[in-house]
Short mmCIF file of C-alpha atoms in Angstrom, two decimals:
data_model
loop_
_atom_site.label_atom_id
_atom_site.label_comp_id
_atom_site.label_asym_id
_atom_site.label_seq_id
_atom_site.Cartn_x
_atom_site.Cartn_y
_atom_site.Cartn_z
CA MET L 10 22.24 -16.05 -69.20
CA ALA L 11 20.08 -15.68 -66.08
CA ALA L 12 17.07 -17.16 -67.91
CA ILE L 13 19.17 -20.11 -69.09
CA ASP L 14 20.44 -20.59 -65.53
CA GLN L 15 16.84 -20.66 -64.21
CA PHE L 16 16.08 -23.44 -66.69
CA LEU L 17 19.19 -25.42 -65.68
CA ILE L 18 18.49 -25.13 -61.94
CA THR L 19 14.85 -26.23 -62.22
CA SER L 20 15.56 -29.23 -64.45
CA GLN L 21 14.73 -32.69 -63.07
CA ASN L 22 17.75 -34.15 -64.86
CA ALA L 23 20.70 -34.16 -62.44
CA HIS L 24 23.25 -33.85 -65.29
CA ILE L 25 21.54 -30.67 -66.57
CA ARG L 26 21.34 -29.24 -63.02
CA GLN L 27 25.09 -29.76 -62.58
CA LEU L 28 25.71 -27.44 -65.55
CA SER L 29 24.57 -24.56 -63.32
CA SER L 30 27.70 -23.98 -61.26
CA ILE L 31 29.97 -21.06 -60.39
CA LYS L 32 32.79 -22.54 -62.48
CA ASN L 33 30.56 -22.75 -65.57
CA ALA L 34 29.25 -19.23 -64.90
CA TYR L 35 32.84 -17.91 -64.90
CA ARG L 36 33.55 -19.82 -68.12
CA ALA L 37 30.40 -18.46 -69.81
CA CYS L 38 31.18 -14.87 -68.75
CA PHE L 39 34.78 -15.20 -69.95
CA SER L 40 33.64 -16.70 -73.29
CA PHE L 41 31.07 -13.95 -73.84
CA ALA L 42 33.68 -11.30 -73.00
CA ILE L 43 36.01 -12.73 -75.67
CA ILE L 44 33.17 -12.96 -78.22
CA TRP L 45 32.12 -9.33 -77.60
CA TRP L 46 35.73 -8.19 -77.73
CA LEU L 47 36.23 -9.92 -81.10
CA HIS L 48 32.92 -8.47 -82.30
CA GLY L 49 34.02 -4.98 -81.23
CA THR L 50 37.21 -5.27 -83.30
CA LEU L 51 35.04 -5.72 -86.41
CA TRP L 52 33.65 -2.23 -85.91
CA ILE L 53 37.15 -0.78 -85.66
CA TYR L 54 38.38 -2.68 -88.72
CA TYR L 55 35.40 -1.93 -91.00
CA GLN L 56 35.04 1.80 -90.28
CA GLU L 57 36.79 4.74 -91.89
CA MET L 58 36.71 8.48 -91.33
CA SER L 59 34.21 10.11 -93.69
CA PRO L 60 35.52 13.30 -95.38
CA ILE L 61 31.94 14.64 -95.64
CA THR L 62 30.62 14.18 -92.11
CA HIS L 63 34.02 13.88 -90.36
CA SER L 64 32.82 10.83 -88.41
CA CYS L 65 33.20 7.07 -88.71
CA ALA L 66 31.60 5.54 -91.84
CA TYR L 67 31.12 2.04 -93.25
CA PRO L 68 33.04 1.66 -96.53
CA SER L 69 31.67 -1.86 -97.10
CA ASP L 70 27.97 -2.31 -97.98
CA THR L 71 28.08 -5.83 -96.54
CA PHE L 72 29.16 -4.57 -93.13
CA PHE L 73 26.57 -1.77 -93.35
CA ILE L 74 23.82 -4.41 -93.81
CA TYR L 75 25.35 -6.44 -90.96
CA ALA L 76 25.30 -3.35 -88.70
CA VAL L 77 21.57 -2.80 -89.30
CA PHE L 78 20.91 -6.55 -88.81
CA PHE L 79 22.94 -6.52 -85.58
CA MET L 80 21.07 -3.50 -84.20
CA CYS L 81 17.61 -4.91 -84.92
CA ILE L 82 17.95 -8.67 -84.43
CA ILE L 83 20.85 -9.43 -82.12
CA LEU L 84 20.67 -6.39 -79.85
CA CYS L 85 16.92 -6.48 -79.17
CA GLY L 86 15.27 -9.58 -80.64
CA ALA L 87 17.66 -12.28 -79.42
CA PRO L 88 17.58 -11.36 -75.68
CA CYS L 89 13.77 -11.28 -75.65
CA LEU L 90 13.51 -14.60 -77.50
CA ILE L 91 16.02 -16.32 -75.19
CA MET L 92 14.26 -15.01 -72.06
CA VAL L 93 10.83 -16.13 -73.28
CA VAL L 94 11.95 -19.61 -74.43
CA PHE L 95 14.01 -20.46 -71.35
CA GLY L 96 11.46 -18.83 -69.02
CA LEU L 97 8.75 -21.11 -70.44
CA LEU L 98 11.04 -24.15 -70.16
CA ALA L 99 11.83 -23.28 -66.52
CA ASN L 100 8.10 -22.83 -65.86
CA ARG L 101 7.45 -26.30 -67.32
CA ASN L 102 10.18 -27.77 -65.07
CA ILE L 103 8.65 -26.14 -61.98
CA LYS L 104 5.17 -27.48 -62.80
CA LYS L 105 6.63 -30.99 -62.91
CA THR L 106 8.04 -30.53 -59.38
CA THR L 107 5.13 -31.00 -56.96
CA CYS L 108 6.53 -29.13 -53.94
CA LEU L 109 7.49 -26.08 -56.02
CA SER L 110 4.16 -26.11 -57.82
CA ARG L 111 2.27 -26.08 -54.48
CA LEU L 112 4.18 -22.94 -53.45
CA HIS L 113 3.04 -21.23 -56.70
CA ILE L 114 6.66 -20.60 -57.66
CA ASP L 115 5.68 -21.11 -61.31
CA ARG L 116 3.47 -18.01 -61.11
CA GLN L 117 6.25 -15.97 -59.50
CA LEU L 118 8.69 -17.10 -62.17
CA MET L 119 6.29 -16.24 -64.99
CA ILE L 120 5.72 -12.77 -63.52
CA VAL L 121 9.49 -12.19 -63.22
CA VAL L 122 10.15 -13.45 -66.78
CA PHE L 123 7.27 -11.36 -68.18
CA ILE L 124 8.54 -8.21 -66.45
CA GLN L 125 12.11 -8.92 -67.64
CA VAL L 126 10.93 -9.25 -71.25
CA LEU L 127 8.82 -6.10 -70.88
CA LEU L 128 11.76 -4.14 -69.45
CA THR L 129 14.00 -5.40 -72.25
CA LEU L 130 11.48 -4.32 -74.87
CA ILE L 131 10.94 -0.91 -73.23
CA GLY L 132 14.66 -0.37 -72.73
CA LEU L 133 16.18 -1.72 -75.93
CA THR L 134 13.53 -1.13 -78.62
CA PRO L 135 13.90 2.69 -78.73
CA TYR L 136 17.69 2.41 -78.76
CA THR L 137 17.58 -0.28 -81.44
CA GLY L 138 15.25 1.79 -83.59
CA TYR L 139 17.40 4.89 -83.16
CA SER L 140 20.61 2.96 -83.93
CA ALA L 141 19.08 1.50 -87.10
CA TYR L 142 17.84 4.99 -88.13
CA LYS L 143 21.27 6.50 -87.43
CA THR L 144 23.00 3.80 -89.47
CA ILE L 145 20.58 4.07 -92.42
CA THR L 146 20.65 7.89 -92.55
CA PHE L 147 24.40 8.10 -91.98
CA TYR L 148 25.26 9.40 -95.47
CA PHE L 149 22.40 11.95 -95.58
CA GLN L 150 23.23 15.63 -95.39
CA LYS L 151 21.71 17.05 -92.19
CA THR L 152 21.37 20.56 -90.87
CA ALA L 153 22.80 21.56 -87.50
CA ASP L 154 19.31 21.40 -85.96
CA GLN L 155 18.77 17.86 -87.27
CA ARG L 156 22.12 16.77 -85.88
CA LEU L 157 21.28 18.29 -82.48
CA MET L 158 17.87 16.58 -82.53
CA ASP L 159 19.56 13.26 -83.40
CA THR L 160 21.96 13.72 -80.49
CA LEU L 161 19.11 14.49 -78.08
CA VAL L 162 17.09 11.47 -79.22
CA GLY L 163 20.22 9.31 -79.02
CA ASN L 164 20.87 10.36 -75.40
CA ILE L 165 17.24 9.73 -74.42
CA THR L 166 17.15 6.28 -76.02
CA TYR L 167 20.50 5.43 -74.46
CA MET L 168 19.08 6.30 -71.04
CA PHE L 169 16.22 3.86 -71.71
CA CYS L 170 18.82 1.08 -71.91
CA SER L 171 19.45 1.50 -68.19
CA VAL L 172 15.79 0.52 -67.65
CA ALA L 173 16.44 -2.82 -69.34
CA TYR L 174 19.48 -3.65 -67.24
CA GLY L 175 19.03 -1.72 -63.98
CA GLY L 176 15.32 -2.56 -63.69
CA ARG L 177 16.07 -6.25 -63.11
CA PHE L 178 17.62 -5.43 -59.75
CA TYR L 179 14.36 -3.84 -58.63
CA ILE L 180 12.33 -6.77 -59.98
CA PHE L 181 14.27 -9.23 -57.83
CA LEU L 182 14.18 -6.81 -54.91
CA TYR L 183 10.39 -6.66 -55.15
CA SER L 184 9.71 -10.34 -55.84
CA SER L 185 12.17 -12.12 -53.52
CA SER L 186 12.19 -11.68 -49.74
CA ARG L 187 15.49 -13.59 -49.52
CA PHE L 188 17.10 -11.20 -52.01
CA ARG L 189 15.76 -8.23 -50.00
CA ARG L 190 17.34 -9.64 -46.84
CA MET L 191 20.69 -10.14 -48.60
CA VAL L 192 20.66 -6.58 -49.99
CA LYS L 193 19.72 -5.19 -46.59
CA ASP L 194 22.55 -7.14 -44.94
CA ARG L 195 25.05 -5.87 -47.52
CA VAL L 196 23.90 -2.24 -47.42
CA LEU L 197 23.41 -2.01 -43.65
CA TRP L 198 26.49 -4.07 -42.76
CA TRP L 199 27.20 -2.03 -39.61
CA ARG L 200 23.81 -3.02 -38.13
CA ARG L 201 24.46 -6.73 -38.19
CA ALA L 202 23.83 -8.45 -34.91
CA ARG L 203 27.06 -9.35 -33.17
CA ARG L 204 27.40 -12.93 -32.18
CA ILE L 205 28.53 -13.78 -28.69
CA ILE L 206 30.49 -16.99 -28.62
CA PRO L 207 30.38 -18.63 -25.18
CA LEU L 208 33.67 -19.76 -23.70
CA THR L 209 33.87 -23.48 -23.08
CA ARG L 210 36.02 -24.82 -20.29
#
């Protein structure tokens, strides 16, 4: 959504720029929350307790295939593709704007988009691979050591997900002086300079 917003803001078309507003951001977040909530109910509906492993299982082969597809394509592939496509479109919009191009903002944007894609790949690829492996090998009989190893690998790959999402904060902190000032003002709120308002008579 941030990559799409960068494209909308940098567009030369005023109608497209107007799509980037707080009201539309609230609508998009609300819509995505509903979509993910509905998607989450599918997992509850299509899972049953397995008598063999005593954990949730997929009774339907169709949903099993969908689960593997979701892990590999939607969870990892789609975010990277959206960031790359809309990052390139935003870069093209910036190059068309002379004043922004002189400030080399297109280079800054490309660096930020590249690092975001890299963080997403580093953070989500191990988790996606592990989730697909876990789904495919769900019905296999495993020893206690194999189950412990799976749990350890699952926890490690889940921690990598925080790199994909938490790392973006540090990217913007490093690349934007304005963002650094805003963070500093929010964190060190007690050090703000007090304004003295002169009395007028």
